[in-house]
Amino acid sequence: MSRSLKFALTGLALAALAGAGATIVGAPDVAPAQERAAAPVKKLGIGREATTQEIAGWDIDIRPDGHGLPPGKGTVKQGEDIYMTQCAACHGEFGESAGRWPIVSGGSGSLATHDPVKSVGSYWPYASTLMDYIRRSMPFGNAQSLSNDELYAVTAYVLYLNDIIRDESFELSAQTFKSVRLPNEPNFYDDDRETAEKAFWRKEPCMSNCLPGRAAVTGRARVLDVTPEPGKGPKVE
Amino acid sequence: MTQHDDGPRPLPSRRALLRAGLAGGAVALGGPALAQLGKTNPANLPPNVADWSKMLGDGVAVRTYGKPAKFESHIGRRDVSWLTASPQSSVSFTPLHEIDGPITPNGLCFERHHAGIAELNPTDYRLMLHGLVDKPLMFTLDDIKRMPRVNRAYFCECAANSGMEWRGAQLNGCQYTHGMVHCVMYTGVPLKVLLQEAGVKPNARWLLLEGGDASAMTRSLPLQKALDDALVAYRMNGEMLYPENGYPVRMVIPGWEANMWVKWLRRIEVGDQPWHTREETSKYTDLLENGRARRFTYVMDAKSVITSPSPQAPVNHKSGFTVLSGVAWSGRGKIARVDVSLDGGRNWRTARLDGPVWDKAIARFYYEFDWNGGELLLQSRAVDETGYVQPTKDELRKVRGVNSIYHNNGIQTWLLHRNGEVENVEVS
């Protein structure tokens, strides 16, 4: 990201847009033709205004601060019915997964072990993510079919399966949403590879006798042979 | 993405050791047309004159849309069926060992879908741009095609590429270990052109990109990247995008993990903070040894792999002149150089980059040498223009542990056997 950081974030309106690569009026045009960005300084006048109704139909995202929460409400109890009929076949009655589908519960305390289980309760930082994701993607194969009330209810139920909500009569709504916090939120931090892994930037990569002795084979894919057979997979005409 | 972390999953029964026939290179062929491949027919060889030298072939326009020779029909994307529960939420891999040069043919670009391939009618395509803008806008495909456009080749790599190899060598073939990458020449509109049309409010910091498929894939994109080099693309290698690559419009986020390159793009919302969607919390965060996790790890670190020789591309001669070939790429810029080791990382020589070396694109490298017919431990090491040197797998494990699934760019080792077979191994 370091390179793009050079584009200052201040004054992001048109001036900056034009500055971030477009021809600057008055400046000598020295950039090679290929490098010149295609961004014009003037508006093109292409596209029409989107209506409020159109936006309302597609704008389904929900943020941790509650931005985007729809009107509606639902209790854990109501969510149980929805979950059992529309989710449990894949995700299991308790969120433990039926077969090879993703789990949606469990794994608490496992993240620092060699068998980490990442679920809503053990790993996810925000409850808004759960509601946003169910709203856009679930049930798998019948996406965007839940009503707002069903969405609140089934979200509450998945949170209940994760011991985040403990009271069956809890009613999730835009008002009560902010009281729900997930325990793993503090354990996420922004990408720091460029400092934490600074050692990977090396002036002179070693070219000879870089490691002691002769290389010995310490592991082989053949031992656990999970490579697909040739010819398997989608047929290509 | 192709997480192997979502629940218990039976491993397939152990397959017999690599078949001897694989060394012949002709095992995977199917169909009667190919029965003769690998066997020479003396009737076609001099002094005889082959049929094709005497008879007329198909005329023009019989093949209105060309495809590879029938003798190449074994080449294709492959999946690893035990990886995921459903083929609609799964991945297929680019056959890196079957292609050369820097560009991936459109039909061979790896696929990753979360709800299958959306089949959009281009006349019903709409792109909505709203949020912290002066004027929310709606674009048709024709609108987008009317805008000023650019042509740029970029690699696109899934953050989970090589994700199955964190704990050790698992899969025999660069298609499976490294095949979640492709590199094509995109034609598209810089995202900043669209943003300029709508007018971005001063407090804008982030964008939400949303797909129109049944997963409605969403990722938050920092505005500064949007203003830098992100493209709203509709062509790949000159052709309209293929359905599996997001037809008719997808995002191109150069150098950053492929999950952000939202396909079937339907909506861009401008906001002042990230959304923390499922794909940037539950997935695409890198769990470290201590149980904490890095988020927003967008950039793909420099990486390389030898595509030939490799397990699916064994050596068919006993010794002598040999061309080693591979690919390298970096999310931070251009590939500066690639080094090759034949002895498991003790000694290195610099390979030859050949063909264009573009910013954030695949670069092709070759190393020509005289093979003495003995066992070799082949490795390649990419260095990019920022001075980043591709680390060994052990160096990477030391700082990241083995739980992170994503961003495994460690140096790959292939063991070349005396009989020409090649095996995925790890070395001390």
XYZ file of C-alpha atoms in Angstrom:
665
model
C 0.000 0.000 0.000
C 2.946 2.323 0.526
C 2.962 3.525 -3.057
C -0.673 4.436 -3.182
C -0.402 6.156 0.159
C 1.468 8.870 -1.620
C -1.870 10.062 -2.920
C -2.902 12.247 -0.076
C -6.397 11.739 1.172
C -7.122 15.367 1.756
C -9.440 17.418 -0.408
C -10.842 14.456 -2.171
C -13.179 16.291 -4.445
C -12.543 17.008 -8.071
C -9.185 18.667 -7.720
C -7.631 15.596 -6.148
C -9.341 13.311 -8.594
C -7.786 15.141 -11.445
C -4.441 15.295 -9.666
C -4.246 11.562 -9.116
C -3.013 10.849 -12.568
C -4.909 13.008 -14.998
C -3.370 15.662 -17.178
C -2.807 18.779 -15.130
C -3.618 21.865 -17.075
C -0.583 24.066 -17.554
C 1.974 21.414 -16.571
C 4.333 20.331 -19.312
C 3.127 17.063 -20.737
C 6.155 14.868 -20.176
C 4.536 11.576 -19.178
C 5.023 8.865 -21.782
C 1.824 8.406 -23.766
C 1.215 4.966 -22.312
C 1.452 6.166 -18.743
C -0.997 8.993 -19.077
C -4.209 8.239 -17.252
C -7.440 8.307 -19.155
C -9.241 10.405 -16.575
C -10.545 13.573 -18.112
C -10.696 16.761 -16.113
C -14.244 17.582 -17.157
C -17.325 15.530 -16.339
C -18.452 13.321 -19.191
C -22.164 13.606 -18.554
C -22.595 9.852 -18.951
C -25.099 7.931 -16.838
C -28.365 9.114 -15.335
C -29.395 9.905 -11.798
C -30.305 6.833 -9.724
C -33.696 7.163 -8.034
C -34.252 6.744 -4.299
C -36.485 3.765 -5.022
C -33.872 2.043 -7.154
C -31.252 2.547 -4.489
C -33.559 1.251 -1.762
C -34.043 -1.989 -3.706
C -30.348 -2.764 -3.918
C -28.784 -1.031 -0.917
C -28.749 -3.952 1.528
C -25.481 -3.486 3.373
C -25.291 -3.146 7.153
C -22.295 -1.685 8.979
C -21.043 -2.244 12.550
C -22.286 1.226 13.528
C -25.817 0.222 12.538
C -25.835 2.108 9.234
C -28.157 0.221 6.909
C -30.160 -1.674 9.533
C -33.642 -2.225 8.079
C -36.885 -1.638 9.993
C -38.213 -4.771 11.677
C -37.648 -7.096 14.618
C -37.528 -10.743 15.600
C -36.942 -12.888 18.680
C -34.647 -15.835 19.256
C -37.729 -18.048 19.604
C -39.098 -16.925 16.234
C -35.662 -17.392 14.726
C -35.487 -20.989 15.855
C -38.337 -22.005 13.532
C -36.769 -20.228 10.580
C -33.372 -21.700 11.310
C -34.720 -25.234 11.625
C -36.626 -25.085 8.352
C -34.255 -22.988 6.248
C -30.733 -23.364 7.635
C -30.269 -26.466 9.785
C -30.187 -28.900 6.843
C -26.783 -27.481 5.915
C -25.458 -25.820 9.033
C -26.700 -28.397 11.558
C -29.265 -28.063 14.333
C -26.750 -26.429 16.633
C -24.698 -24.709 13.970
C -22.180 -27.549 14.052
C -22.609 -28.257 10.296
C -24.434 -31.126 8.675
C -21.735 -32.842 6.664
C -19.291 -30.602 4.875
C -21.182 -27.305 4.959
C -19.723 -24.445 6.977
C -20.211 -24.416 10.728
C -21.900 -21.320 12.178
C -21.105 -21.907 15.864
C -18.502 -23.393 18.175
C -14.731 -23.110 18.418
C -14.497 -20.711 21.309
C -10.999 -20.711 22.823
C -9.526 -22.503 19.798
C -7.941 -19.651 17.870
C -4.443 -19.945 19.317
C -4.353 -23.748 19.006
C -3.286 -25.839 16.046
C -6.874 -26.616 15.222
C -8.525 -23.211 15.152
C -12.277 -23.162 14.536
C -13.448 -19.825 13.218
C -17.143 -19.237 13.817
C -19.462 -16.312 14.441
C -18.944 -16.705 18.178
C -15.264 -17.606 18.264
C -13.869 -15.386 15.515
C -16.150 -12.817 13.898
C -15.655 -9.256 15.150
C -19.117 -7.783 14.481
C -22.722 -8.946 14.659
C -23.624 -6.596 11.792
C -21.549 -8.834 9.512
C -23.776 -11.783 10.324
C -26.966 -9.961 9.527
C -25.516 -8.352 6.415
C -24.264 -11.697 5.136
C -27.461 -13.653 5.793
C -29.394 -10.843 4.151
C -27.389 -10.973 0.936
C -26.318 -14.623 0.627
C -28.454 -16.995 2.677
C -30.187 -19.378 2.469
C -27.691 -20.702 -0.074
C -29.590 -21.073 -3.330
C -32.478 -18.844 -2.244
C -30.702 -15.594 -1.438
C -32.503 -12.355 -0.565
C -35.724 -14.230 0.232
C -36.051 -13.472 3.950
C -38.302 -10.664 5.168
C -36.758 -8.098 7.487
C -38.496 -9.629 10.497
C -37.261 -13.104 9.541
C -33.793 -11.692 9.080
C -33.725 -10.179 12.576
C -35.130 -13.380 14.063
C -32.746 -15.815 12.400
C -29.769 -13.555 13.117
C -30.813 -13.527 16.770
C -31.027 -17.312 16.710
C -27.539 -17.775 15.243
C -26.230 -15.412 17.926
C -28.083 -17.546 20.486
C -26.417 -20.695 19.115
C -23.121 -18.909 19.749
C -23.985 -17.957 23.342
C -23.817 -14.296 22.405
C -27.506 -13.825 23.157
C -28.548 -16.030 26.064
C -32.203 -15.136 26.511
C -34.715 -16.885 24.219
C -37.121 -13.976 24.500
C -34.531 -11.443 23.327
C -35.899 -9.378 20.464
C -33.383 -8.139 17.923
C -34.188 -4.836 16.205
C -32.393 -1.689 15.091
C -32.771 -0.469 18.690
C -31.408 -3.539 20.509
C -28.742 -4.244 17.901
C -26.136 -2.003 19.503
C -26.230 -4.030 22.729
C -24.803 -7.053 20.908
C -21.007 -7.290 20.900
C -18.855 -10.206 19.781
C -15.984 -11.240 22.072
C -13.238 -11.489 19.439
C -13.530 -7.899 18.187
C -10.336 -6.659 19.943
C -8.194 -9.350 18.342
C -8.137 -7.907 14.847
C -5.573 -5.363 13.728
C -4.699 -3.697 10.436
C -2.149 -5.145 8.043
C 1.337 -4.473 9.403
C 3.386 -6.689 7.116
C 5.521 -3.821 5.895
C 6.857 -3.306 9.415
C 6.392 -6.716 11.069
C 7.955 -8.469 8.080
C 10.507 -5.834 7.180
C 13.169 -8.546 7.132
C 11.777 -9.773 3.813
C 13.101 -6.632 2.146
C 16.759 -7.480 1.613
C 19.480 -5.437 -0.004
C 21.453 -8.400 -1.306
C 19.672 -11.723 -1.435
C 22.142 -14.516 -0.680
C 23.455 -16.248 -3.820
C 25.835 -18.950 -2.604
C 26.138 -21.305 0.370
C 22.970 -19.765 1.764
C 22.087 -22.663 4.045
C 24.334 -25.165 5.835
C 24.962 -28.650 4.458
C 22.986 -30.391 1.762
C 19.235 -29.924 1.504
C 17.288 -32.873 2.912
C 13.699 -33.675 1.989
C 11.557 -33.151 5.100
C 8.084 -33.621 3.659
C 6.461 -34.899 0.502
C 3.023 -34.467 -0.999
C 3.019 -38.191 -1.842
C 2.773 -39.121 1.832
C -0.679 -37.619 2.106
C -1.734 -38.035 -1.464
C -4.728 -35.834 -1.984
C -3.957 -34.733 -5.526
C -6.993 -35.176 -7.746
C -6.786 -37.871 -10.392
C -6.003 -36.646 -13.870
C -9.175 -36.190 -15.885
C -11.348 -35.369 -12.874
C -13.043 -32.038 -12.540
C -15.008 -30.066 -15.089
C -14.786 -31.326 -18.659
C -13.260 -28.838 -21.035
C -14.439 -29.047 -24.608
C -11.159 -18.414 0.508
C -10.811 -22.075 -0.434
C -10.693 -22.482 3.263
C -10.053 -25.970 4.494
C -11.222 -24.680 7.808
C -14.937 -24.975 7.460
C -15.739 -28.118 9.249
C -14.856 -31.774 9.160
C -14.229 -33.180 5.766
C -13.350 -36.708 4.798
C -10.077 -37.022 2.978
C -10.251 -39.069 -0.180
C -8.819 -42.530 0.044
C -5.126 -42.539 -0.587
C -4.333 -42.717 -4.205
C -1.609 -44.919 -5.502
C 1.748 -43.264 -5.832
C 2.224 -41.119 -8.883
C 1.714 -43.380 -11.780
C 4.703 -44.273 -13.837
C 2.696 -43.233 -16.878
C 2.543 -39.643 -15.728
C 6.154 -39.316 -16.752
C 5.025 -40.045 -20.297
C 2.803 -36.996 -20.070
C -0.080 -38.651 -21.892
C -2.089 -40.178 -19.091
C -4.729 -37.539 -18.674
C -5.919 -37.672 -22.267
C -9.436 -38.840 -22.925
C -11.515 -39.560 -26.012
C -10.901 -41.674 -29.079
C -9.393 -38.809 -31.078
C -6.521 -38.839 -28.693
C -5.918 -42.544 -28.559
C -3.068 -42.148 -31.020
C -1.365 -39.322 -29.181
C 1.993 -40.344 -27.843
C 2.275 -43.163 -30.361
C 4.095 -42.315 -33.558
C 2.536 -43.416 -36.863
C 5.352 -44.122 -39.358
C 2.928 -43.488 -42.246
C 3.057 -39.785 -41.366
C 6.833 -39.571 -41.257
C 9.297 -39.039 -44.089
C 9.915 -40.428 -46.583
C 6.132 -41.071 -46.439
C 3.721 -38.202 -46.938
C 1.046 -37.672 -44.289
C -2.676 -37.470 -45.088
C -2.807 -33.861 -44.023
C -0.303 -33.047 -46.718
C -2.617 -34.435 -49.401
C -6.205 -33.746 -48.440
C -8.228 -30.596 -47.925
C -9.141 -29.624 -44.436
C -12.088 -27.639 -43.053
C -12.818 -24.437 -44.936
C -13.116 -21.023 -43.403
C -15.990 -20.239 -41.068
C -16.525 -23.877 -40.214
C -14.892 -22.905 -36.982
C -16.498 -19.538 -36.396
C -14.984 -19.342 -32.963
C -11.669 -21.125 -32.825
C -10.546 -23.382 -30.047
C -7.360 -25.298 -29.261
C -6.319 -28.316 -31.350
C -8.175 -31.494 -30.419
C -4.857 -32.949 -29.333
C -4.744 -30.330 -26.586
C -8.192 -31.057 -25.213
C -6.829 -32.589 -22.018
C -5.828 -29.100 -20.932
C -8.270 -27.500 -18.585
C -9.128 -26.053 -15.238
C -9.460 -28.684 -12.523
C -11.014 -28.631 -9.108
C -10.176 -30.435 -5.887
C -13.539 -31.906 -5.040
C -12.811 -32.620 -1.381
C -12.075 -28.947 -0.728
C -15.594 -27.559 -0.693
C -19.106 -28.780 -0.043
C -20.675 -27.467 -3.221
C -19.386 -26.825 -6.753
C -21.284 -23.506 -6.729
C -19.138 -22.296 -3.881
C -15.803 -23.595 -4.967
C -12.695 -23.085 -7.024
C -11.055 -24.447 -10.152
C -7.381 -23.980 -10.875
C -5.426 -22.543 -13.799
C -3.266 -25.204 -15.492
C -0.077 -23.163 -15.132
C 2.036 -26.079 -16.368
C 0.265 -26.067 -19.733
C 0.775 -22.421 -20.676
C 3.714 -20.158 -21.397
C 4.436 -16.442 -21.613
C 2.892 -13.902 -19.242
C -0.760 -14.034 -20.352
C -3.412 -16.579 -19.350
C -5.882 -17.663 -22.057
C -9.395 -16.586 -21.135
C -10.832 -20.083 -20.908
C -8.141 -21.229 -18.476
C -8.359 -18.481 -15.855
C -9.039 -20.029 -12.439
C -12.588 -19.699 -11.161
C -13.824 -18.902 -7.711
C -17.548 -18.510 -7.257
C -19.620 -18.239 -4.125
C -23.003 -18.916 -5.694
C -22.184 -20.308 -9.118
C -21.787 -18.376 -12.370
C -24.326 -15.567 -12.761
C -25.561 -15.344 -16.356
C -26.403 -11.693 -16.902
C -28.170 -10.315 -19.919
C -26.060 -7.289 -20.867
C -29.108 -5.206 -21.750
C -30.348 -5.684 -18.189
C -26.987 -4.833 -16.696
C -26.958 -1.807 -14.382
C -24.213 -0.345 -12.227
C -25.370 1.826 -9.338
C -23.037 4.371 -7.749
C -24.330 6.112 -4.625
C -23.614 7.034 -1.021
C -21.377 10.001 -0.206
C -21.620 11.495 -3.687
C -23.093 14.709 -5.059
C -25.331 12.821 -7.437
C -26.110 9.083 -7.304
C -25.754 7.572 -10.751
C -26.925 4.595 -12.757
C -24.895 3.292 -15.675
C -25.756 0.858 -18.436
C -23.137 -1.283 -20.106
C -23.238 1.038 -23.104
C -22.581 3.976 -20.787
C -19.483 2.276 -19.426
C -18.250 1.377 -22.893
C -18.610 5.025 -23.954
C -16.164 6.215 -21.317
C -12.438 6.738 -21.828
C -10.731 3.406 -21.419
C -7.303 1.910 -20.792
C -5.593 -1.429 -21.433
C -3.596 -2.965 -18.587
C -2.293 -6.457 -17.879
C -2.531 -7.483 -14.239
C -2.202 -10.702 -12.301
C -5.195 -11.716 -10.230
C -4.355 -14.039 -7.343
C -6.663 -15.485 -4.746
C -5.315 -14.837 -1.249
C -5.812 -18.550 -0.539
C -3.529 -19.605 -3.387
C -1.098 -22.150 -1.854
C -3.288 -22.082 1.262
C -3.345 -25.867 1.392
C 0.441 -25.945 1.757
C 0.867 -24.071 5.063
C 1.334 -27.219 7.110
C 3.409 -29.053 4.535
C 3.477 -30.318 0.968
C 0.032 -31.596 0.048
C -0.708 -31.408 -3.649
C 1.360 -32.694 -6.535
C 1.104 -30.100 -9.251
C 1.597 -26.380 -9.651
C -1.964 -26.233 -10.968
C -3.139 -27.103 -7.456
C -0.423 -25.482 -5.371
C -0.293 -22.212 -7.356
C -3.156 -22.272 -9.867
C -5.341 -19.635 -8.232
C -3.623 -16.942 -10.243
C -4.078 -15.669 -13.766
C -2.884 -12.709 -15.757
C -4.887 -11.098 -18.516
C -4.964 -7.802 -20.391
C -8.012 -5.868 -19.227
C -9.855 -3.147 -21.026
C -11.780 -0.917 -18.709
C -12.540 2.489 -17.271
C -10.489 3.834 -14.363
C -12.793 3.775 -11.344
C -11.904 7.398 -10.659
C -13.665 8.408 -13.871
C -16.947 7.043 -12.537
C -16.357 8.629 -9.140
C -15.691 11.935 -10.795
C -18.978 11.697 -12.661
C -20.862 11.316 -9.381
C -18.714 13.785 -7.411
C -17.216 12.349 -4.228
C -17.999 14.157 -0.957
C -15.009 15.392 1.076
C -15.636 12.985 3.977
C -15.569 9.913 1.728
C -12.880 7.362 2.684
C -14.125 3.920 1.643
C -16.079 2.250 -1.124
C -18.260 -0.825 -0.931
C -18.076 -2.996 -4.044
C -20.967 -5.392 -4.544
C -21.538 -8.217 -7.020
C -24.798 -9.042 -8.721
C -24.573 -12.827 -8.282
C -26.550 -14.754 -5.658
C -23.770 -14.280 -3.096
C -23.888 -10.496 -3.591
C -20.149 -10.544 -2.844
C -19.052 -7.391 -1.031
C -15.717 -5.892 -0.128
C -14.692 -2.519 1.279
C -12.089 -0.704 -0.791
C -10.039 2.247 0.527
C -10.818 5.308 -1.570
C -7.153 5.989 -2.220
C -6.803 2.688 -4.097
C -9.951 3.521 -6.060
C -8.318 6.776 -7.132
C -4.996 5.116 -7.878
C -5.268 2.231 -10.335
C -8.578 0.373 -9.847
C -10.460 -0.384 -13.064
C -14.052 -1.115 -13.924
C -13.245 -3.708 -16.579
C -15.365 -5.343 -19.258
C -12.838 -6.996 -21.549
C -10.150 -9.593 -20.988
C -7.522 -10.180 -23.664
C -9.703 -8.176 -26.032
C -12.820 -10.283 -25.595
C -15.785 -9.391 -23.434
C -15.304 -10.907 -19.964
C -16.285 -14.558 -19.772
C -19.316 -15.299 -17.577
C -17.143 -17.094 -15.028
C -14.949 -14.000 -14.786
C -17.803 -11.611 -14.121
C -19.444 -10.819 -17.458
C -20.218 -8.143 -18.289
C -18.370 -5.977 -15.728
C -15.924 -6.717 -12.911
C -13.561 -4.819 -10.679
C -9.826 -4.971 -11.234
C -7.836 -4.052 -8.105
C -4.218 -4.333 -9.276
C -1.862 -6.198 -6.957
C -4.547 -6.858 -4.337
C -6.192 -10.139 -3.395
C -8.605 -11.525 -5.979
C -11.586 -11.635 -3.635
C -11.761 -7.840 -3.935
C -12.041 -8.003 -7.726
C -15.812 -8.201 -7.430
C -17.400 -9.896 -10.447
C -20.792 -9.098 -11.993
C -20.347 -5.682 -10.361
C -23.752 -4.133 -9.658
C -23.225 -1.486 -6.998
C -20.615 0.865 -5.577
C -21.431 2.728 -2.392
C -19.221 5.528 -1.152
C -18.848 5.774 2.641
C -16.654 7.081 5.416
C -15.652 3.770 7.058
C -15.174 0.120 6.113
C -18.174 -2.217 6.206
C -16.428 -5.263 7.747
C -18.281 -7.633 5.461
C -18.092 -11.384 5.908
C -15.329 -11.600 3.270
C -13.112 -9.246 5.255
C -13.788 -10.681 8.724
C -14.754 -14.358 8.744
C -12.644 -14.853 5.612
C -9.584 -13.064 4.219
C -8.210 -12.191 7.636
C -4.962 -13.848 8.567
C -5.019 -15.759 11.840
C -1.598 -15.770 13.476
C -0.033 -18.157 15.971
C -1.126 -16.119 19.008
C -4.804 -16.228 18.031
C -4.908 -12.627 16.846
C -5.641 -11.816 13.235
C -4.502 -9.323 10.634
C -7.237 -7.688 8.613
C -7.210 -5.678 5.386
C -4.189 -7.619 4.157
C -4.824 -6.579 0.605
C -1.437 -6.650 -1.127
C -0.218 -9.915 -2.612
C 3.442 -10.384 -1.654
C 5.963 -11.252 -4.368
C 5.818 -14.900 -5.366
C 7.036 -17.283 -8.031
C 6.772 -20.923 -9.041
C 8.510 -23.157 -11.537
C 5.856 -24.418 -13.929
C 8.166 -26.721 -15.876
C 9.553 -29.055 -14.739
C 6.769 -29.613 -12.197
C 4.769 -32.656 -11.096
C 2.343 -32.354 -14.009
C 5.114 -31.387 -16.424
C 7.818 -34.006 -15.957
C 11.058 -34.060 -17.939
C 10.926 -36.414 -20.897
C 14.624 -36.574 -21.694
C 17.297 -38.400 -19.718
C 19.787 -35.567 -19.495
C 21.193 -32.662 -21.467
C 19.932 -29.227 -22.403
C 16.901 -28.330 -20.307
C 14.724 -25.253 -20.129
C 13.347 -24.500 -16.708
C 10.393 -22.115 -16.885
C 8.196 -20.337 -14.422
C 6.111 -17.329 -13.451
C 6.644 -14.543 -10.938
C 4.492 -11.647 -9.789
C 4.247 -9.003 -7.075
C 1.387 -6.891 -5.783
C 3.835 -4.077 -5.023
C 5.019 -3.435 -8.555
C 7.241 -4.953 -11.187
C 9.271 -8.107 -10.836
C 12.915 -7.008 -10.695
C 14.492 -10.426 -10.914
C 13.982 -14.128 -10.333
C 16.667 -16.462 -8.987
C 16.662 -20.218 -9.413
C 18.238 -22.899 -7.227
C 18.874 -26.490 -8.286
C 20.070 -27.637 -4.858
C 17.239 -26.762 -2.516
C 18.226 -23.173 -1.789
C 21.975 -23.500 -1.153
C 23.100 -21.740 -4.330
C 21.208 -19.436 -6.652
C 21.603 -18.148 -10.209
C 19.598 -15.389 -11.794
C 17.041 -16.489 -14.359
C 16.217 -14.680 -17.586
C 13.008 -12.644 -17.647
C 11.489 -12.879 -21.086
C 8.634 -10.931 -22.610
C 7.044 -7.826 -21.132
C 7.563 -7.146 -17.435
C 4.543 -5.084 -16.486
C 3.562 -3.493 -13.186
C 1.657 -5.998 -10.979
C 1.557 -8.592 -13.727
C 2.953 -12.059 -14.272
C 6.515 -12.084 -15.584
C 7.813 -15.177 -17.346
C 11.280 -16.472 -16.507
C 13.550 -19.100 -17.995
C 16.700 -20.778 -16.811
C 18.513 -22.903 -19.361
C 20.982 -25.493 -18.102
C 22.621 -28.805 -18.847
C 20.939 -31.447 -16.723
C 23.348 -34.208 -15.737
C 20.441 -36.580 -15.163
C 20.825 -36.521 -11.385
C 18.303 -35.593 -8.710
C 17.670 -31.859 -8.329
C 15.783 -29.786 -5.785
C 14.324 -26.958 -7.860
C 13.321 -23.615 -6.364
C 12.599 -20.125 -7.640
C 12.771 -16.862 -5.700
C 11.138 -13.641 -6.855
C 12.493 -10.174 -6.072
C 10.310 -7.160 -6.804
C 11.182 -3.541 -7.514
C 10.646 -2.564 -3.863
C 13.403 -4.985 -2.819
C 11.043 -7.549 -1.317
C 12.556 -11.019 -1.599
C 10.238 -14.027 -1.652
C 10.820 -15.849 1.677
C 11.241 -19.578 2.255
C 8.262 -21.446 3.661
C 10.081 -21.832 6.972
C 10.822 -18.110 7.208
C 7.156 -17.423 6.571
C 5.988 -19.954 9.152
C 8.307 -18.386 11.706
C 6.482 -15.065 11.509
C 2.962 -16.245 10.687
C 2.527 -19.731 12.129
C 0.548 -22.213 10.037
C -3.048 -21.162 10.673
C -3.443 -18.185 8.415
C -4.673 -19.986 5.251
C -4.132 -16.836 3.203
C -1.068 -15.151 1.706
C 1.266 -18.126 1.506
C 4.001 -16.907 -0.819
C 6.788 -19.189 0.428
C 9.359 -20.634 -1.950
C 8.156 -23.856 -3.599
C 10.458 -26.870 -3.909
C 10.120 -29.516 -6.624
C 12.171 -32.712 -6.443
C 13.218 -33.765 -9.942
C 13.896 -37.502 -9.943
C 16.360 -39.268 -12.233
C 13.471 -40.725 -14.239
C 12.149 -37.253 -14.965
C 9.219 -37.383 -12.541
C 8.754 -34.354 -10.334
C 7.381 -34.261 -6.812
C 6.178 -31.560 -4.424
C 8.472 -31.657 -1.393
C 9.679 -29.558 1.497
C 13.360 -29.300 2.316
C 15.489 -28.444 5.320
